[in-house]
PDB file of C-alpha atoms and ligand atoms in Angstrom:
ATOM      1  CA  MET A   1     -19.426 -16.438 110.096  1.00 97.00           C
ATOM      2  CA  LYS A   2     -21.622 -15.658 113.075  1.00 98.00           C
ATOM      3  CA  ILE A   3     -25.296 -15.504 112.052  1.00 98.00           C
ATOM      4  CA  ILE A   4     -28.069 -13.695 113.911  1.00 98.00           C
ATOM      5  CA  ILE A   5     -31.600 -14.026 112.559  1.00 98.00           C
ATOM      6  CA  THR A   6     -34.184 -11.488 113.673  1.00 98.00           C
ATOM      7  CA  LYS A   7     -37.932 -11.429 113.339  1.00 97.00           C
ATOM      8  CA  ASP A   8     -38.076  -8.052 111.657  1.00 97.00           C
ATOM      9  CA  TYR A   9     -36.207  -4.909 110.588  1.00 98.00           C
ATOM     10  CA  GLU A  10     -36.609  -3.237 113.969  1.00 98.00           C
ATOM     11  CA  GLU A  11     -34.921  -6.098 115.799  1.00 98.00           C
ATOM     12  CA  LEU A  12     -32.209  -6.249 113.106  1.00 98.00           C
ATOM     13  CA  SER A  13     -31.459  -2.559 113.660  1.00 98.00           C
ATOM     14  CA  ARG A  14     -31.309  -3.043 117.428  1.00 98.00           C
ATOM     15  CA  LYS A  15     -28.898  -5.996 117.179  1.00 98.00           C
ATOM     16  CA  ALA A  16     -26.729  -4.066 114.725  1.00 98.00           C
ATOM     17  CA  PHE A  17     -26.727  -1.106 117.114  1.00 98.00           C
ATOM     18  CA  GLU A  18     -25.493  -3.359 119.956  1.00 98.00           C
ATOM     19  CA  VAL A  19     -22.526  -4.512 117.857  1.00 98.00           C
ATOM     20  CA  MET A  20     -21.670  -0.997 116.669  1.00 98.00           C
ATOM     21  CA  ILE A  21     -22.017   0.738 120.032  1.00 98.00           C
ATOM     22  CA  ASP A  22     -19.829  -1.885 121.668  1.00 98.00           C
ATOM     23  CA  VAL A  23     -17.012  -0.914 119.279  1.00 98.00           C
ATOM     24  CA  VAL A  24     -17.520   2.818 119.912  1.00 98.00           C
ATOM     25  CA  ARG A  25     -17.714   2.505 123.710  1.00 96.00           C
ATOM     26  CA  ASN A  26     -14.630   0.295 123.868  1.00 97.00           C
ATOM     27  CA  ASN A  27     -12.573   2.687 121.790  1.00 97.00           C
ATOM     28  CA  PRO A  28     -13.365   6.418 121.730  1.00 95.00           C
ATOM     29  CA  ASN A  29     -10.988   6.735 118.758  1.00 98.00           C
ATOM     30  CA  ALA A  30     -12.528   3.905 116.786  1.00 98.00           C
ATOM     31  CA  VAL A  31     -12.496   3.865 112.991  1.00 98.00           C
ATOM     32  CA  LEU A  32     -15.942   2.963 111.675  1.00 99.00           C
ATOM     33  CA  GLY A  33     -16.443   1.775 108.116  1.00 98.00           C
ATOM     34  CA  LEU A  34     -19.928   2.936 107.140  1.00 98.00           C
ATOM     35  CA  ALA A  35     -22.376   2.144 104.370  1.00 98.00           C
ATOM     36  CA  THR A  36     -25.288   3.775 102.568  1.00 97.00           C
ATOM     37  CA  GLY A  37     -28.487   2.176 101.244  1.00 94.00           C
ATOM     38  CA  SER A  38     -31.843   1.708 102.909  1.00 94.00           C
ATOM     39  CA  THR A  39     -30.749  -1.113 105.236  1.00 97.00           C
ATOM     40  CA  PRO A  40     -28.546   0.806 107.757  1.00 98.00           C
ATOM     41  CA  ILE A  41     -30.951   3.727 108.304  1.00 98.00           C
ATOM     42  CA  GLY A  42     -32.569   2.102 111.368  1.00 98.00           C
ATOM     43  CA  LEU A  43     -29.129   1.500 112.884  1.00 98.00           C
ATOM     44  CA  TYR A  44     -28.099   5.127 112.262  1.00 98.00           C
ATOM     45  CA  ASP A  45     -31.310   6.374 113.903  1.00 98.00           C
ATOM     46  CA  LEU A  46     -30.500   4.306 117.008  1.00 98.00           C
ATOM     47  CA  MET A  47     -26.933   5.656 117.107  1.00 98.00           C
ATOM     48  CA  VAL A  48     -28.317   9.216 116.983  1.00 98.00           C
ATOM     49  CA  GLU A  49     -30.906   8.459 119.653  1.00 98.00           C
ATOM     50  CA  ASP A  50     -28.207   7.006 121.909  1.00 98.00           C
ATOM     51  CA  HIS A  51     -25.914   9.985 121.281  1.00 98.00           C
ATOM     52  CA  VAL A  52     -28.695  12.406 122.266  1.00 98.00           C
ATOM     53  CA  LYS A  53     -30.015  10.447 125.250  1.00 98.00           C
ATOM     54  CA  ASN A  54     -26.873   8.851 126.653  1.00 98.00           C
ATOM     55  CA  GLY A  55     -24.229  11.255 125.426  1.00 97.00           C
ATOM     56  CA  THR A  56     -22.112   8.631 123.636  1.00 97.00           C
ATOM     57  CA  SER A  57     -19.472  10.774 121.982  1.00 98.00           C
ATOM     58  CA  TYR A  58     -17.988  10.447 118.511  1.00 98.00           C
ATOM     59  CA  ALA A  59     -15.585  13.363 118.990  1.00 98.00           C
ATOM     60  CA  GLY A  60     -12.575  11.055 118.574  1.00 98.00           C
ATOM     61  CA  VAL A  61     -14.135   8.673 116.065  1.00 98.00           C
ATOM     62  CA  ARG A  62     -13.121   8.526 112.403  1.00 98.00           C
ATOM     63  CA  THR A  63     -15.472   7.253 109.710  1.00 98.00           C
ATOM     64  CA  VAL A  64     -14.708   5.909 106.236  1.00 98.00           C
ATOM     65  CA  ASN A  65     -17.414   5.125 103.720  1.00 98.00           C
ATOM     66  CA  LEU A  66     -17.519   2.358 101.171  1.00 98.00           C
ATOM     67  CA  ASP A  67     -18.406   4.174  97.996  1.00 98.00           C
ATOM     68  CA  GLU A  68     -19.537   7.313  96.172  1.00 98.00           C
ATOM     69  CA  TYR A  69     -21.114   8.019  92.800  1.00 96.00           C
ATOM     70  CA  ALA A  70     -18.755   9.444  90.193  1.00 96.00           C
ATOM     71  CA  GLY A  71     -19.815  12.877  88.980  1.00 94.00           C
ATOM     72  CA  LEU A  72     -21.935  13.942  91.963  1.00 93.00           C
ATOM     73  CA  SER A  73     -20.847  16.757  94.243  1.00 93.00           C
ATOM     74  CA  PRO A  74     -21.118  16.343  98.026  1.00 94.00           C
ATOM     75  CA  GLN A  75     -23.988  18.880  97.945  1.00 94.00           C
ATOM     76  CA  ASN A  76     -26.030  16.794  95.508  1.00 94.00           C
ATOM     77  CA  ASP A  77     -28.816  15.220  97.543  1.00 92.00           C
ATOM     78  CA  GLN A  78     -28.217  11.876  95.823  1.00 93.00           C
ATOM     79  CA  SER A  79     -24.537  11.754  96.705  1.00 95.00           C
ATOM     80  CA  TYR A  80     -23.488   9.339  99.415  1.00 97.00           C
ATOM     81  CA  ARG A  81     -21.728  12.160 101.284  1.00 98.00           C
ATOM     82  CA  TYR A  82     -25.102  13.909 101.488  1.00 97.00           C
ATOM     83  CA  PHE A  83     -26.816  10.680 102.596  1.00 97.00           C
ATOM     84  CA  MET A  84     -24.292  10.135 105.384  1.00 98.00           C
ATOM     85  CA  LYS A  85     -24.586  13.716 106.641  1.00 98.00           C
ATOM     86  CA  LYS A  86     -28.364  13.549 106.628  1.00 98.00           C
ATOM     87  CA  HIS A  87     -28.761  10.168 108.311  1.00 98.00           C
ATOM     88  CA  LEU A  88     -25.844  10.193 110.741  1.00 98.00           C
ATOM     89  CA  LEU A  89     -22.839  12.480 110.512  1.00 98.00           C
ATOM     90  CA  ASP A  90     -24.618  15.826 111.010  1.00 98.00           C
ATOM     91  CA  ARG A  91     -26.604  14.359 113.912  1.00 98.00           C
ATOM     92  CA  ILE A  92     -23.690  13.226 116.089  1.00 98.00           C
ATOM     93  CA  ASP A  93     -20.562  15.013 117.312  1.00 98.00           C
ATOM     94  CA  VAL A  94     -18.088  13.448 114.865  1.00 98.00           C
ATOM     95  CA  LEU A  95     -15.754  16.095 113.422  1.00 98.00           C
ATOM     96  CA  PRO A  96     -16.365  16.709 109.696  1.00 98.00           C
ATOM     97  CA  GLU A  97     -12.620  16.457 108.990  1.00 98.00           C
ATOM     98  CA  ASN A  98     -12.659  12.941 110.435  1.00 98.00           C
ATOM     99  CA  THR A  99     -15.252  11.649 107.968  1.00 98.00           C
ATOM    100  CA  TYR A 100     -13.863  10.141 104.783  1.00 98.00           C
ATOM    101  CA  ILE A 101     -15.495   9.194 101.504  1.00 98.00           C
ATOM    102  CA  GLU A 102     -14.277   9.099  97.930  1.00 98.00           C
ATOM    103  CA  ASN A 103     -14.428  12.416  96.055  1.00 98.00           C
ATOM    104  CA  GLY A 104     -17.040  11.858  93.355  1.00 97.00           C
ATOM    105  CA  LEU A 105     -15.818  14.912  91.457  1.00 97.00           C
ATOM    106  CA  ALA A 106     -12.172  13.842  91.240  1.00 97.00           C
ATOM    107  CA  LYS A 107     -10.951  14.333  87.672  1.00 95.00           C
ATOM    108  CA  ASP A 108      -7.948  12.045  88.025  1.00 97.00           C
ATOM    109  CA  GLU A 109      -9.756   8.873  89.027  1.00 97.00           C
ATOM    110  CA  ALA A 110      -6.633   6.746  89.421  1.00 98.00           C
ATOM    111  CA  ALA A 111      -5.129   9.336  91.781  1.00 98.00           C
ATOM    112  CA  GLU A 112      -8.362   9.457  93.773  1.00 98.00           C
ATOM    113  CA  CYS A 113      -8.378   5.658  94.146  1.00 98.00           C
ATOM    114  CA  ALA A 114      -4.756   5.733  95.308  1.00 98.00           C
ATOM    115  CA  ARG A 115      -5.551   8.545  97.769  1.00 98.00           C
ATOM    116  CA  TYR A 116      -8.427   6.537  99.216  1.00 98.00           C
ATOM    117  CA  ASN A 117      -6.361   3.370  99.550  1.00 98.00           C
ATOM    118  CA  ASP A 118      -3.866   5.478 101.458  1.00 98.00           C
ATOM    119  CA  VAL A 119      -6.608   6.802 103.771  1.00 98.00           C
ATOM    120  CA  LEU A 120      -7.709   3.221 104.422  1.00 98.00           C
ATOM    121  CA  SER A 121      -4.220   2.038 105.244  1.00 98.00           C
ATOM    122  CA  ARG A 122      -3.651   4.970 107.611  1.00 98.00           C
ATOM    123  CA  LEU A 123      -6.987   4.303 109.355  1.00 98.00           C
ATOM    124  CA  PRO A 124      -7.366   0.592 110.049  1.00 98.00           C
ATOM    125  CA  ARG A 125     -11.064  -0.016 110.555  1.00 98.00           C
ATOM    126  CA  ASP A 126     -12.324  -1.524 113.792  1.00 98.00           C
ATOM    127  CA  ILE A 127     -15.546  -2.440 112.032  1.00 98.00           C
ATOM    128  CA  GLN A 128     -16.940  -2.314 108.507  1.00 99.00           C
ATOM    129  CA  LEU A 129     -20.684  -2.159 108.015  1.00 98.00           C
ATOM    130  CA  LEU A 130     -22.055  -3.705 104.820  1.00 98.00           C
ATOM    131  CA  GLY A 131     -25.281  -4.298 102.964  1.00 98.00           C
ATOM    132  CA  ILE A 132     -25.669  -6.851 100.215  1.00 98.00           C
ATOM    133  CA  GLY A 133     -27.200  -6.557  96.758  1.00 94.00           C
ATOM    134  CA  ALA A 134     -29.699  -9.052  95.417  1.00 93.00           C
ATOM    135  CA  ASN A 135     -26.912 -10.209  93.081  1.00 92.00           C
ATOM    136  CA  GLY A 136     -24.486 -10.645  95.979  1.00 96.00           C
ATOM    137  CA  HIS A 137     -22.591  -7.402  95.474  1.00 95.00           C
ATOM    138  CA  ILE A 138     -20.892  -5.689  98.410  1.00 97.00           C
ATOM    139  CA  ALA A 139     -20.393  -1.938  98.113  1.00 97.00           C
ATOM    140  CA  PHE A 140     -20.326  -1.432  94.314  1.00 96.00           C
ATOM    141  CA  ASN A 141     -18.323  -4.602  93.712  1.00 96.00           C
ATOM    142  CA  GLU A 142     -20.457  -6.365  91.171  1.00 93.00           C
ATOM    143  CA  PRO A 143     -20.163 -10.087  90.344  1.00 94.00           C
ATOM    144  CA  ASN A 144     -16.772 -11.131  88.946  1.00 96.00           C
ATOM    145  CA  THR A 145     -14.758  -8.367  90.597  1.00 97.00           C
ATOM    146  CA  PRO A 146     -11.409 -10.036  91.419  1.00 98.00           C
ATOM    147  CA  PHE A 147     -11.075 -10.503  95.188  1.00 98.00           C
ATOM    148  CA  GLU A 148      -7.712  -8.717  95.338  1.00 98.00           C
ATOM    149  CA  THR A 149      -9.166  -5.475  93.899  1.00 98.00           C
ATOM    150  CA  GLN A 150      -8.686  -2.304  95.952  1.00 98.00           C
ATOM    151  CA  THR A 151     -10.464   1.055  95.509  1.00 98.00           C
ATOM    152  CA  HIS A 152     -11.577   1.328  91.912  1.00 98.00           C
ATOM    153  CA  VAL A 153     -14.103   2.935  89.587  1.00 98.00           C
ATOM    154  CA  VAL A 154     -16.892   0.693  88.360  1.00 96.00           C
ATOM    155  CA  ALA A 155     -19.531   0.870  85.674  1.00 93.00           C
ATOM    156  CA  LEU A 156     -22.776   0.027  87.469  1.00 89.00           C
ATOM    157  CA  THR A 157     -24.763  -2.918  86.141  1.00 86.00           C
ATOM    158  CA  GLU A 158     -28.227  -2.360  84.678  1.00 88.00           C
ATOM    159  CA  ASN A 159     -29.636  -4.238  87.664  1.00 84.00           C
ATOM    160  CA  THR A 160     -27.964  -1.931  90.201  1.00 83.00           C
ATOM    161  CA  ILE A 161     -28.990   1.173  88.226  1.00 90.00           C
ATOM    162  CA  LYS A 162     -32.578  -0.068  88.264  1.00 89.00           C
ATOM    163  CA  MET A 163     -32.495  -0.844  92.001  1.00 85.00           C
ATOM    164  CA  ASN A 164     -30.978   2.548  92.836  1.00 87.00           C
ATOM    165  CA  SER A 165     -33.361   4.444  90.573  1.00 90.00           C
ATOM    166  CA  ARG A 166     -35.918   4.332  93.389  1.00 88.00           C
ATOM    167  CA  PHE A 167     -33.923   7.102  95.048  1.00 85.00           C
ATOM    168  CA  PHE A 168     -33.924   9.300  91.904  1.00 88.00           C
ATOM    169  CA  LYS A 169     -36.652  11.091  89.933  1.00 88.00           C
ATOM    170  CA  ASP A 170     -36.048   8.775  87.019  1.00 87.00           C
ATOM    171  CA  GLU A 171     -33.640   6.087  85.966  1.00 90.00           C
ATOM    172  CA  ASN A 172     -31.747   8.391  83.579  1.00 90.00           C
ATOM    173  CA  GLU A 173     -30.576  10.463  86.543  1.00 89.00           C
ATOM    174  CA  VAL A 174     -28.763   7.548  88.204  1.00 91.00           C
ATOM    175  CA  PRO A 175     -25.007   7.995  87.708  1.00 93.00           C
ATOM    176  CA  ARG A 176     -23.510   5.214  85.601  1.00 94.00           C
ATOM    177  CA  ARG A 177     -20.211   4.967  87.460  1.00 95.00           C
ATOM    178  CA  ALA A 178     -18.991   4.975  91.030  1.00 97.00           C
ATOM    179  CA  PHE A 179     -15.881   4.869  93.179  1.00 98.00           C
ATOM    180  CA  THR A 180     -15.847   1.933  95.556  1.00 98.00           C
ATOM    181  CA  MET A 181     -13.605   0.156  98.016  1.00 98.00           C
ATOM    182  CA  GLY A 182     -12.639  -3.212  96.551  1.00 98.00           C
ATOM    183  CA  PRO A 183     -13.169  -6.609  98.195  1.00 98.00           C
ATOM    184  CA  LYS A 184      -9.560  -6.501  99.437  1.00 98.00           C
ATOM    185  CA  ASN A 185     -10.162  -3.215 101.318  1.00 98.00           C
ATOM    186  CA  ILE A 186     -13.367  -4.559 102.822  1.00 98.00           C
ATOM    187  CA  MET A 187     -11.628  -7.700 104.057  1.00 98.00           C
ATOM    188  CA  ASP A 188      -8.924  -5.590 105.754  1.00 98.00           C
ATOM    189  CA  ALA A 189     -11.398  -4.397 108.424  1.00 98.00           C
ATOM    190  CA  LYS A 190     -10.957  -6.088 111.813  1.00 98.00           C
ATOM    191  CA  LYS A 191     -14.647  -6.872 112.108  1.00 98.00           C
ATOM    192  CA  ILE A 192     -17.389  -6.984 109.486  1.00 98.00           C
ATOM    193  CA  LEU A 193     -21.092  -6.475 110.143  1.00 99.00           C
ATOM    194  CA  LEU A 194     -23.352  -7.307 107.210  1.00 98.00           C
ATOM    195  CA  LEU A 195     -27.061  -6.502 107.385  1.00 98.00           C
ATOM    196  CA  ALA A 196     -29.608  -8.117 105.085  1.00 98.00           C
ATOM    197  CA  THR A 197     -33.316  -7.542 105.062  1.00 98.00           C
ATOM    198  CA  GLY A 198     -36.159  -8.730 102.846  1.00 98.00           C
ATOM    199  CA  ALA A 199     -36.934 -11.790 100.743  1.00 98.00           C
ATOM    200  CA  ASN A 200     -35.236 -10.323  97.650  1.00 97.00           C
ATOM    201  CA  LYS A 201     -31.884 -10.799  99.448  1.00 98.00           C
ATOM    202  CA  ALA A 202     -32.553 -14.447 100.428  1.00 98.00           C
ATOM    203  CA  GLU A 203     -30.793 -16.034  97.448  1.00 98.00           C
ATOM    204  CA  ALA A 204     -27.722 -13.808  97.840  1.00 98.00           C
ATOM    205  CA  VAL A 205     -27.590 -14.537 101.586  1.00 98.00           C
ATOM    206  CA  ARG A 206     -27.773 -18.266 100.952  1.00 98.00           C
ATOM    207  CA  GLY A 207     -24.965 -18.059  98.399  1.00 98.00           C
ATOM    208  CA  MET A 208     -22.850 -15.903 100.691  1.00 98.00           C
ATOM    209  CA  VAL A 209     -23.154 -18.282 103.655  1.00 98.00           C
ATOM    210  CA  GLU A 210     -23.468 -21.718 102.064  1.00 98.00           C
ATOM    211  CA  GLY A 211     -22.243 -21.396  98.485  1.00 98.00           C
ATOM    212  CA  ASP A 212     -18.788 -21.602  96.949  1.00 98.00           C
ATOM    213  CA  ILE A 213     -16.349 -18.797  97.656  1.00 98.00           C
ATOM    214  CA  THR A 214     -16.289 -17.171  94.240  1.00 98.00           C
ATOM    215  CA  PRO A 215     -16.019 -13.690  92.705  1.00 98.00           C
ATOM    216  CA  ALA A 216     -19.284 -14.566  90.912  1.00 98.00           C
ATOM    217  CA  LEU A 217     -20.878 -13.809  94.299  1.00 98.00           C
ATOM    218  CA  PRO A 218     -18.699 -11.065  95.800  1.00 98.00           C
ATOM    219  CA  ALA A 219     -20.115 -11.414  99.346  1.00 98.00           C
ATOM    220  CA  SER A 220     -18.960 -15.052  99.479  1.00 98.00           C
ATOM    221  CA  ILE A 221     -15.433 -13.787 100.227  1.00 98.00           C
ATOM    222  CA  LEU A 222     -16.702 -12.960 103.725  1.00 98.00           C
ATOM    223  CA  GLN A 223     -16.594 -16.691 104.569  1.00 98.00           C
ATOM    224  CA  ARG A 224     -12.830 -16.147 104.777  1.00 98.00           C
ATOM    225  CA  HIS A 225     -13.049 -13.322 107.319  1.00 98.00           C
ATOM    226  CA  ALA A 226     -12.176 -14.285 110.900  1.00 98.00           C
ATOM    227  CA  ASP A 227     -14.726 -11.964 112.541  1.00 98.00           C
ATOM    228  CA  CYS A 228     -17.791 -11.495 110.365  1.00 98.00           C
ATOM    229  CA  ILE A 229     -21.301 -11.133 111.738  1.00 98.00           C
ATOM    230  CA  LEU A 230     -24.358 -11.472 109.527  1.00 98.00           C
ATOM    231  CA  ILE A 231     -27.622 -10.075 110.881  1.00 98.00           C
ATOM    232  CA  ALA A 232     -30.543 -11.043 108.667  1.00 98.00           C
ATOM    233  CA  ASP A 233     -34.262 -10.711 109.167  1.00 98.00           C
ATOM    234  CA  ALA A 234     -36.369 -13.835 108.741  1.00 98.00           C
ATOM    235  CA  PRO A 235     -37.250 -13.255 105.061  1.00 98.00           C
ATOM    236  CA  ALA A 236     -33.597 -12.623 104.111  1.00 98.00           C
ATOM    237  CA  ALA A 237     -32.544 -15.743 106.051  1.00 98.00           C
ATOM    238  CA  SER A 238     -35.385 -17.893 104.721  1.00 98.00           C
ATOM    239  CA  LEU A 239     -33.243 -19.988 102.335  1.00 98.00           C
ATOM    240  CA  LEU A 240     -30.533 -20.833 104.883  1.00 98.00           C
ATOM    241  CA  LYS A 241     -30.365 -24.444 106.072  1.00 94.00           C
ATOM    242  CA  LYS A 242     -31.991 -24.685 109.466  1.00 70.00           C
TER     243      LYS A 242
HETATM  244  P1  PGA B   1     -30.009  -1.607 100.299  1.00 82.29           P
HETATM  245  O1  PGA B   1     -28.709  -1.775  99.402  1.00 82.29           O
HETATM  246  O2  PGA B   1     -29.543  -1.473 101.717  1.00 82.29           O
HETATM  247  O3  PGA B   1     -30.661  -0.359  99.802  1.00 82.29           O
HETATM  248  O4  PGA B   1     -30.833  -2.852 100.094  1.00 82.29           O
HETATM  249  C1  PGA B   1     -27.731  -2.692  99.754  1.00 82.29           C
HETATM  250  C2  PGA B   1     -26.764  -2.898  98.608  1.00 82.29           C
HETATM  251  O5  PGA B   1     -27.187  -2.882  97.436  1.00 82.29           O
HETATM  252  O6  PGA B   1     -25.573  -3.086  98.886  1.00 82.29           O
END
């Protein structure tokens, strides 16, 4: 794993932007695996700024997202489709029909998971962006998800519900279930870019980089990926061996 440690969030976003824009400029038809959460917002702002100022085009780019809450419509302002439109997709020239995310309203969940696996196999990702949870989750793959799992529906842990409640009016509004790519789908991307910021991620980052490879810490599987870049700010990297 290649590790880049930055002094703060701003520098982390800039470094992440350099990696992402390199992929887009090298391949106008790139497939970008994208993520939600607070961490990638700075990166998305830089991509928008570059699109506006330098004209970098996403007209041929396809995007696939990691996960989506079950039960929320794309118009719900807490859905991940809404988040992606607000922070990136509506601000660049990517075509809406080229942006993929699980359908949170799908009634037949097994069919929706199979459909999404099919999308992922038709669109091999040039890069997959990831955050990490304080418990080491990647996307909504909580501890002890078998590594070979593909797109599936998960019951969110109490911890994740609590963490995500900051985006909702109150904790009761947080959906209890979500569709998510599995660890296997994530590992299929050609390149992985994981961003971690803040001291509350330090233990998970240490486990991911230096601990055993175990489903108990889902992000530890990334040690097996041939082209994985971790960009962490100093607090998130603070428990790594120097
Ligand atoms: P965050 O979430 O970017 O909001 O910290 C990351 C995650 O839980 O995967």
